[in-house]
Amino acid sequence: MSDLLKNLISGDALASNFDESKASFNVQEALDEANRCLFCYDAPCITACPTGIDIPGFIKKIASGNMKGSATTIMEANPVGASCSRVCPTEELCEGACVLNNSTKPIPIGDLQRYATDWAIKNEEVLFQSGEKNGKHIAIVGSGPAGLSSARELARLGYEVTIYEAKSEPGGLDTFGIVPFRLPKDISLWEVEQIKQLGVEIKTNMEVGKDIYPEDLVENYDAVVLAIGMSKVPMIGIEGEEFEGIYDAIDLVERTKNGFYEEEFIGKRVAVIGAGNTAIDGATTSVRLGAQNVKIIYRRTEAEMTAYDFEYEFAKQDGVEFRWLTSPKRLISDEYGHVKQMECVRMELKEVGADGRPRPVEIKGSEFLMDVDIIVKAIGQTRHMNLIEGFGLEHNEGVVKIDQETFMTSNPKVYAAGDVIFGKGIGEAMVVSAAQQGKDTALSIHQRLKETTINNV
Ligand SMILES: Cc1cc2nc3c(=O)[nH]c(=O)nc-3n(C[C@H](O)[C@H](O)[C@H](O)COP(=O)(O)OP(=O)(O)OC[C@H]3O[C@@H](n4cnc5c(N)ncnc54)[C@H](O)[C@@H]3O)c2cc1C
Ligand code: SF4
């Protein structure tokens, strides 16, 4: 029996299952690892980090005991560096490029980054100051990693920045979407505080398109940054989706981040539909909510799943089972309208489709029934179409079109960064890339507004 389930049975608070799962380094561990670094000239890890953190620089500062300097080096390059230390797929990024992969084992860059930023959080350090005001005003829609990073850079360049955020708390998916046992909410809210200290105003509970019109922002500000990310999990499109016991993975995680734990999961059989990071988070959350058995149902195979390797390993360690080449066909309910079975069909992979991946095709007559108590839907995210169209922006099925160098959209006053520009084979939905795009967007706006000022003199 897993410790997680024992916690429930022994009456421990369900909440303790959602505590951060990995401990931070202690001083000795941090020093031992920092002192293994070769401090390479032209370090490949810097190039592999989308935000270009001076990794040897921050590690050297840990080794010499300059903790504030270390945290500043990290956060300078990455305004959400504390979150990234916990959620970056480091084996594909910085650690994957470490030269020590060829001999011993890579430097645990993410863990050292966490050690340095945790120090800053514990010591309530304020790391940056705003620039001298230049009289220009920027509106940012969305306070996720992209919006916050853009705001931080613009405030340091002297702009008055107002962020409009639909939710009651800022931080985007770092605050409400990534599971608390990998990224506690407090970490993301500390990053938000760092940005507020620069004078950035964050108006929460302000949904652009409903509480304020897009055209008002475009008219009243010198530039607008659209950093609204993506939206809800879409409908699967099968019979029975309206039954009781069907959850949206992102909503489920958000509830746990806000301290609400669904007791319905205790002792139940859960099927999670999808195999990306959202599905893994939905599955590991279900385990922590006390589910007796959790299966991930995916119509392709392990080779095509989009979840990061470390997420996949994490789920396997949690006892999550995987059913490859399986697709849901319809849901069946009990007499009270609660889901009790899922009809599935086996799939086979055919030639590569337009999306560059093998096309899954049903094997006729292979239908079978699976007993389930709860379904967690995690088949990706829809787009904020209404708002994108409210701004009148060109897009490709909700992926906002930008100039790849300047991040300018089809409206020269509106820029876009983060998940809102991810998709159709462009980019990756990652916190660290959203952060870098936020920074790039800020610099691009600064460049254009500087030019406009000079031309108007
Ligand atoms: C379940 C899950 C797990 C993930 N795990 C990882 C991981 O482990 N590692 C990793 O690197 N990435 C992970 N990601 C991806 C990562 O979270 C995103 O790529 C990143 O958050 C994108 O940042 P963003 O700022 O573009 O958007 P978001 O973080 O989505 O922020 C957008 C913000 O805009 C706000 N908004 C939307 N519409 C409006 C409106 N009309 N008015 C005002 N505000 C609005 C939203 O409320 C939100 O706060 C995960 C994503 C999900 C869904
Ligand atoms: S931000 Fe992410 S990719 Fe960059 S150094 Fe830190 S952990 Fe590695």
XYZ file of C-alpha atoms and ligand atoms in Angstrom:
518
model
C 0.000 0.000 0.000
C 1.384 3.431 -0.878
C 2.310 5.939 1.845
C -0.172 8.291 0.218
C -3.049 5.883 0.792
C -1.795 5.059 4.301
C -1.990 8.790 5.089
C -5.688 8.723 4.314
C -6.465 5.541 6.145
C -4.499 6.599 9.221
C -6.573 9.751 9.282
C -3.726 12.155 8.482
C -4.932 15.241 6.714
C -5.406 14.733 2.981
C -3.602 18.034 2.592
C -0.260 16.514 3.630
C -0.270 14.411 0.426
C 0.044 17.702 -1.460
C 3.160 18.937 0.340
C 6.170 19.504 -1.901
C 7.431 16.024 -2.755
C 11.135 16.757 -3.135
C 13.268 18.244 -0.353
C 15.593 21.177 -0.977
C 19.370 20.595 -0.723
C 20.932 21.180 2.686
C 24.054 23.376 2.880
C 26.497 20.479 2.565
C 24.704 18.924 -0.423
C 24.596 22.302 -2.159
C 28.295 22.974 -1.561
C 29.316 19.460 -2.665
C 27.372 19.789 -5.917
C 28.444 23.406 -6.542
C 32.083 22.420 -6.119
C 31.738 19.673 -8.763
C 30.967 22.298 -11.430
C 33.802 22.794 -13.937
C 32.738 26.432 -14.537
C 33.187 25.885 -18.271
C 34.167 28.803 -20.466
C 31.387 29.086 -23.118
C 29.274 26.810 -20.915
C 26.819 24.771 -23.039
C 24.282 24.787 -20.190
C 23.808 28.570 -20.623
C 22.905 28.140 -24.281
C 20.573 25.256 -23.412
C 18.617 27.387 -20.929
C 15.939 29.328 -22.853
C 16.428 32.294 -20.486
C 20.248 32.132 -20.769
C 20.939 32.132 -17.016
C 24.658 32.484 -16.224
C 24.666 29.027 -14.647
C 28.382 28.711 -13.811
C 28.137 32.262 -12.368
C 25.283 31.495 -9.983
C 26.832 28.166 -8.974
C 30.192 29.821 -8.227
C 28.361 32.303 -5.974
C 26.784 29.425 -4.040
C 30.235 27.872 -3.616
C 31.617 31.149 -2.241
C 28.629 31.765 0.068
C 27.284 34.775 -1.877
C 23.665 33.639 -1.768
C 22.029 36.963 -2.601
C 24.354 37.344 -5.588
C 23.463 33.839 -6.724
C 19.694 34.407 -6.485
C 20.071 37.773 -8.259
C 21.986 36.195 -11.155
C 19.197 33.645 -11.593
C 16.264 36.030 -11.259
C 17.937 38.690 -13.428
C 17.802 36.309 -16.394
C 14.582 34.596 -15.406
C 11.872 36.518 -13.506
C 10.233 33.178 -12.614
C 13.499 31.401 -11.821
C 12.246 30.014 -8.490
C 9.333 28.254 -10.227
C 11.542 27.093 -13.089
C 13.976 25.453 -10.666
C 11.117 23.074 -9.830
C 9.306 22.583 -13.132
C 11.841 22.839 -15.966
C 12.508 19.608 -17.858
C 16.176 20.060 -16.928
C 17.344 16.796 -18.505
C 16.208 18.157 -21.880
C 17.569 21.661 -21.209
C 20.454 22.855 -19.008
C 21.410 19.563 -17.334
C 21.140 17.702 -20.622
C 23.910 19.944 -21.985
C 26.252 19.608 -18.980
C 29.674 18.304 -20.116
C 29.760 15.989 -17.096
C 27.112 13.807 -18.810
C 30.066 12.359 -20.739
C 31.930 11.228 -17.614
C 30.085 11.131 -14.278
C 26.646 12.724 -13.796
C 25.453 16.232 -14.656
C 25.411 19.063 -12.145
C 21.888 19.209 -10.629
C 21.359 22.750 -11.931
C 17.634 22.873 -11.120
C 18.221 21.804 -7.511
C 21.018 24.359 -7.043
C 18.808 27.041 -8.589
C 16.109 26.071 -6.113
C 18.608 26.206 -3.234
C 19.633 29.789 -4.140
C 16.106 31.096 -4.791
C 14.741 29.380 -1.665
C 17.378 31.321 0.273
C 16.077 34.592 -1.215
C 12.482 33.620 -0.421
C 13.335 32.702 3.167
C 15.267 35.928 3.674
C 12.526 38.038 2.054
C 15.002 39.636 -0.295
C 13.919 42.320 -2.774
C 16.234 41.765 -5.712
C 15.448 44.514 -8.248
C 14.459 48.159 -8.568
C 12.275 49.926 -11.109
C 13.793 52.282 -13.674
C 13.273 56.031 -13.841
C 9.733 56.654 -15.152
C 9.558 57.470 -18.860
C 5.875 58.479 -18.899
C 4.704 55.568 -21.050
C 2.021 53.084 -20.059
C 1.748 49.423 -20.969
C -1.189 47.069 -20.374
C -0.517 43.368 -19.993
C -3.355 40.876 -20.227
C -2.582 37.803 -18.097
C -0.222 37.424 -15.136
C 1.337 34.032 -15.945
C 5.081 33.599 -16.526
C 4.933 35.459 -19.864
C 2.964 38.454 -18.533
C 5.001 38.712 -15.325
C 8.344 38.530 -17.139
C 7.276 41.176 -19.609
C 6.044 43.380 -16.739
C 9.286 42.999 -14.797
C 11.466 44.024 -17.723
C 9.200 46.937 -18.718
C 9.095 48.269 -15.128
C 12.875 48.165 -14.956
C 12.973 50.154 -18.203
C 10.804 52.876 -16.634
C 7.329 51.993 -17.967
C 4.146 52.222 -15.900
C 2.757 48.712 -16.165
C -0.756 47.505 -15.385
C -1.547 43.801 -15.527
C -5.154 42.692 -15.983
C -5.765 39.217 -14.553
C -9.064 37.330 -14.747
C -8.386 35.108 -11.717
C -8.474 36.194 -8.098
C -4.716 35.595 -7.722
C -1.825 36.334 -10.094
C 0.812 33.907 -11.392
C -1.055 31.984 -14.116
C -0.491 28.236 -14.264
C 2.459 28.527 -11.849
C -0.032 29.605 -9.198
C -3.048 27.487 -10.122
C -2.120 24.912 -12.786
C 1.068 23.032 -11.882
C 0.525 20.522 -9.075
C 1.379 21.841 -5.584
C 3.613 18.870 -4.759
C 5.975 20.039 -7.531
C 5.340 23.791 -7.351
C 3.748 25.180 -4.192
C 1.682 28.304 -4.702
C 3.858 30.378 -2.327
C 6.828 30.157 -4.680
C 4.898 31.648 -7.562
C 3.360 34.317 -5.309
C 6.855 35.343 -4.139
C 7.796 35.955 -7.773
C 4.624 38.016 -8.158
C 5.641 40.078 -5.090
C 9.077 40.763 -6.590
C 7.314 42.262 -9.602
C 4.791 44.229 -7.551
C 7.689 45.767 -5.588
C 8.691 47.485 -8.843
C 5.400 49.392 -8.864
C 3.632 47.085 -11.330
C -0.104 47.212 -10.659
C -1.928 43.885 -10.891
C -5.688 44.178 -11.223
C -7.072 40.748 -10.350
C -10.670 39.616 -11.024
C -10.479 41.691 -14.217
C -11.363 39.635 -17.254
C -10.486 41.512 -20.406
C -13.368 41.146 -22.850
C -15.889 41.128 -20.015
C -14.846 43.654 -17.340
C -12.924 45.878 -19.738
C -12.952 45.979 -23.551
C -9.882 45.138 -25.656
C -10.324 48.342 -27.687
C -10.109 50.434 -24.493
C -6.714 48.924 -23.702
C -5.461 49.480 -27.235
C -6.638 53.090 -27.148
C -5.493 54.030 -23.646
C -2.039 52.434 -23.491
C 1.129 52.890 -25.552
C 1.274 49.124 -26.113
C -0.563 45.990 -25.015
C 0.937 42.568 -24.301
C -1.386 39.622 -24.752
C -0.201 36.855 -22.396
C -3.436 34.975 -21.784
C -2.085 31.451 -22.224
C -4.559 28.750 -23.211
C -7.962 27.865 -21.806
C -9.862 24.845 -20.495
C -9.540 21.179 -21.405
C -11.782 20.543 -24.466
C -14.670 18.084 -24.594
C -13.595 14.591 -25.667
C -16.662 14.386 -27.904
C -18.050 11.050 -26.711
C -21.458 10.003 -25.434
C -21.954 10.420 -21.666
C -19.588 13.335 -21.003
C -22.327 15.080 -19.029
C -22.472 12.334 -16.346
C -21.457 12.860 -12.726
C -17.862 11.895 -11.894
C -16.236 13.592 -14.900
C -13.497 16.120 -14.071
C -11.381 18.584 -16.052
C -7.726 17.964 -15.025
C -6.830 21.665 -14.865
C -9.853 22.481 -12.674
C -9.001 19.536 -10.427
C -5.415 20.719 -9.923
C -6.582 24.291 -9.356
C -8.904 23.146 -6.596
C -6.076 21.308 -4.808
C -3.859 24.393 -5.152
C -6.586 26.335 -3.395
C -6.781 23.748 -0.606
C -9.970 21.926 -1.727
C -9.550 18.159 -1.841
C -12.231 16.095 -3.586
C -13.120 13.300 -1.174
C -14.944 11.504 -3.972
C -11.611 10.060 -5.158
C -10.858 8.043 -2.009
C -10.677 4.326 -2.849
C -11.954 4.846 -6.414
C -10.878 3.692 -9.915
C -9.865 6.677 -12.007
C -9.256 6.806 -15.771
C -7.319 9.819 -17.045
C -7.758 10.528 -20.762
C -4.651 11.945 -22.475
C -0.876 11.584 -22.062
C 0.611 15.061 -21.849
C 1.819 16.895 -18.744
C -1.760 17.803 -17.849
C -2.712 14.116 -17.868
C 0.226 13.201 -15.644
C -0.689 15.994 -13.238
C -4.327 14.822 -13.262
C -3.200 11.251 -12.556
C -0.733 12.027 -9.746
C -3.295 14.366 -8.184
C -5.860 11.529 -8.261
C -3.370 9.248 -6.491
C -2.862 11.895 -3.789
C -6.613 12.297 -3.428
C -6.671 8.631 -2.401
C -7.725 6.868 -5.612
C -7.218 3.125 -5.355
C -6.261 2.685 -9.015
C -5.323 5.287 -11.637
C -4.943 4.494 -15.335
C -3.819 6.810 -18.106
C -5.641 6.015 -21.350
C -3.820 7.062 -24.524
C -4.637 6.326 -28.151
C -1.000 6.326 -29.272
C 2.052 4.727 -27.600
C 4.711 5.632 -25.056
C 6.902 6.901 -27.919
C 4.361 9.575 -28.926
C 3.292 10.763 -25.478
C 4.037 14.452 -24.989
C 4.654 14.443 -21.215
C 8.223 15.199 -20.123
C 10.322 12.140 -19.197
C 10.608 13.252 -15.571
C 6.817 13.607 -15.348
C 6.357 10.101 -16.796
C 8.819 8.656 -14.251
C 7.062 10.528 -11.454
C 3.702 9.017 -12.429
C 5.141 5.505 -12.633
C 6.624 5.915 -9.157
C 3.154 6.917 -7.952
C 1.815 3.596 -9.268
C -0.097 5.117 -12.206
C -0.803 2.486 -14.906
C -0.705 3.194 -18.634
C -3.020 1.758 -21.284
C -1.453 2.520 -24.663
C -3.266 2.316 -28.026
C -6.606 2.650 -26.276
C -9.288 5.233 -26.954
C -12.554 5.989 -25.106
C -15.740 5.509 -27.186
C -18.587 6.190 -24.768
C -19.376 6.461 -21.081
C -22.028 4.421 -19.294
C -23.736 5.566 -16.091
C -25.513 3.927 -13.150
C -29.163 4.694 -12.435
C -28.170 7.932 -10.641
C -26.367 9.359 -13.675
C -22.860 8.702 -12.273
C -20.269 7.212 -14.606
C -19.618 3.505 -13.939
C -18.019 2.145 -17.118
C -16.122 3.353 -20.133
C -16.324 1.597 -23.469
C -12.873 1.641 -25.065
C -11.530 0.515 -28.394
C -8.041 -0.674 -29.270
C -6.073 1.365 -31.772
C -3.239 0.807 -34.225
C -0.855 3.388 -35.656
C -0.875 4.133 -39.359
C 1.170 6.471 -41.555
C 2.358 9.837 -40.227
C -0.363 12.518 -40.445
C -0.248 16.269 -41.102
C 0.860 16.889 -37.478
C 3.992 14.782 -38.030
C 2.798 11.958 -35.773
C 1.542 8.455 -36.618
C -2.222 8.435 -37.069
C -4.147 6.257 -34.577
C -6.893 4.152 -36.197
C -9.533 2.000 -34.468
C -9.232 -1.758 -34.729
C -12.745 -2.836 -35.705
C -14.474 -5.144 -33.253
C -11.891 -4.576 -30.472
C -14.288 -2.694 -28.163
C -14.214 -3.605 -24.472
C -15.630 -2.253 -21.216
C -13.556 -0.802 -18.387
C -15.050 -0.337 -14.900
C -14.422 3.208 -13.705
C -15.728 5.502 -10.957
C -14.161 8.765 -12.130
C -12.933 10.151 -15.451
C -10.342 12.935 -15.580
C -10.201 14.670 -18.965
C -6.731 15.889 -19.962
C -6.572 16.036 -23.750
C -4.920 19.433 -24.102
C -6.283 22.967 -23.843
C -8.651 25.085 -25.905
C -7.874 28.680 -26.907
C -9.296 32.030 -25.848
C -10.814 32.580 -29.305
C -13.290 35.285 -28.295
C -10.630 37.503 -26.797
C -8.150 36.997 -29.641
C -10.900 37.932 -32.077
C -12.018 40.759 -29.765
C -8.556 42.259 -30.309
C -9.029 41.620 -34.051
C -5.754 39.677 -34.279
C -4.756 37.281 -37.036
C -4.462 33.744 -35.724
C -4.253 30.135 -36.816
C -7.021 28.278 -34.938
C -6.319 30.312 -31.809
C -2.521 30.453 -32.124
C -1.868 34.189 -32.384
C 0.315 35.105 -35.359
C 3.351 37.218 -34.534
C 6.452 38.500 -36.211
C 8.973 35.952 -34.869
C 11.587 38.613 -34.152
C 9.521 41.377 -32.584
C 6.543 39.451 -31.125
C 4.295 42.064 -32.755
C 0.857 40.780 -33.779
C -1.182 41.886 -36.785
C -2.045 45.005 -34.722
C 1.216 47.006 -34.323
C 0.174 48.150 -30.828
C -0.399 44.596 -29.583
C 2.343 42.056 -28.786
C 1.890 38.448 -27.711
C 3.968 35.988 -25.667
C 3.706 32.603 -23.945
C 1.216 29.819 -24.605
C -0.992 32.137 -26.692
C 1.624 31.954 -29.482
C 2.497 28.279 -28.931
C 1.162 25.637 -31.332
C 0.941 24.556 -34.959
C 4.493 23.225 -34.694
C 5.895 26.478 -33.240
C 7.488 26.654 -29.790
C 6.962 24.637 -26.639
C 4.518 25.217 -23.800
C 7.000 25.644 -20.974
C 7.284 28.104 -18.135
C 10.881 28.928 -19.051
C 10.084 29.694 -22.708
C 7.078 31.835 -21.710
C 9.442 33.772 -19.402
C 11.956 34.372 -22.176
C 9.249 35.465 -24.617
C 7.943 37.892 -21.995
C 11.427 39.417 -21.717
C 11.856 39.573 -25.503
C 8.457 41.219 -25.897
C 9.389 43.917 -23.393
C 12.627 44.701 -25.208
C 10.845 44.800 -28.533
C 8.209 47.234 -27.211
C 10.951 49.383 -25.710
C 12.784 49.443 -29.021
C 9.671 50.533 -30.927
C 8.538 53.161 -28.414
C 12.071 54.579 -28.237
C 12.115 54.911 -32.010
C 8.671 56.560 -32.005
C 9.849 59.075 -29.384
C 13.001 59.923 -31.353
C 11.014 60.307 -34.596
C 8.535 62.618 -32.875
C 11.205 64.974 -31.492
C -1.328 20.914 -15.898
C -0.137 21.607 -16.498
C 1.135 21.230 -16.082
C 2.252 21.867 -16.611
N 3.486 21.494 -16.168
C 4.577 22.156 -16.627
C 5.877 21.837 -16.143
O 6.053 20.935 -15.340
N 6.931 22.551 -16.617
C 6.783 23.577 -17.521
O 7.767 24.225 -17.891
N 5.558 23.895 -18.000
C 4.467 23.215 -17.576
N 3.221 23.532 -18.065
C 3.119 24.584 -19.103
C 3.235 25.980 -18.476
O 2.459 26.062 -17.306
C 2.811 27.041 -19.487
O 3.575 26.879 -20.667
C 3.031 28.461 -18.953
O 2.335 28.658 -17.740
C 2.568 29.487 -19.991
O 2.620 30.765 -19.438
P 1.663 31.935 -19.955
O 2.036 33.124 -19.160
O 1.717 32.010 -21.422
O 0.183 31.443 -19.615
P -0.557 31.075 -18.262
O 0.369 30.578 -17.236
O -1.673 30.189 -18.672
O -1.145 32.467 -17.753
C -2.141 33.135 -18.480
C -2.899 34.053 -17.542
O -3.810 34.850 -18.304
C -5.016 34.962 -17.593
N -6.095 35.292 -18.516
C -6.661 34.513 -19.470
N -7.667 35.163 -20.096
C -7.734 36.393 -19.533
C -8.572 37.525 -19.746
N -9.555 37.523 -20.667
N -8.381 38.624 -18.983
C -7.399 38.657 -18.050
N -6.589 37.599 -17.799
C -6.745 36.488 -18.534
C -5.176 33.594 -16.954
O -6.079 33.634 -15.858
C -3.742 33.302 -16.524
O -3.470 33.771 -15.231
C 2.091 22.896 -17.572
C 0.808 23.259 -17.996
C -0.295 22.611 -17.467
C -1.666 22.992 -17.940
S 15.642 28.148 -15.921
Fe 15.288 25.957 -16.282
S 16.539 25.487 -18.110
Fe 17.263 27.449 -17.293
S 18.984 26.894 -15.931
Fe 17.138 27.015 -14.664
S 16.334 24.919 -14.558
Fe 17.783 25.002 -16.287
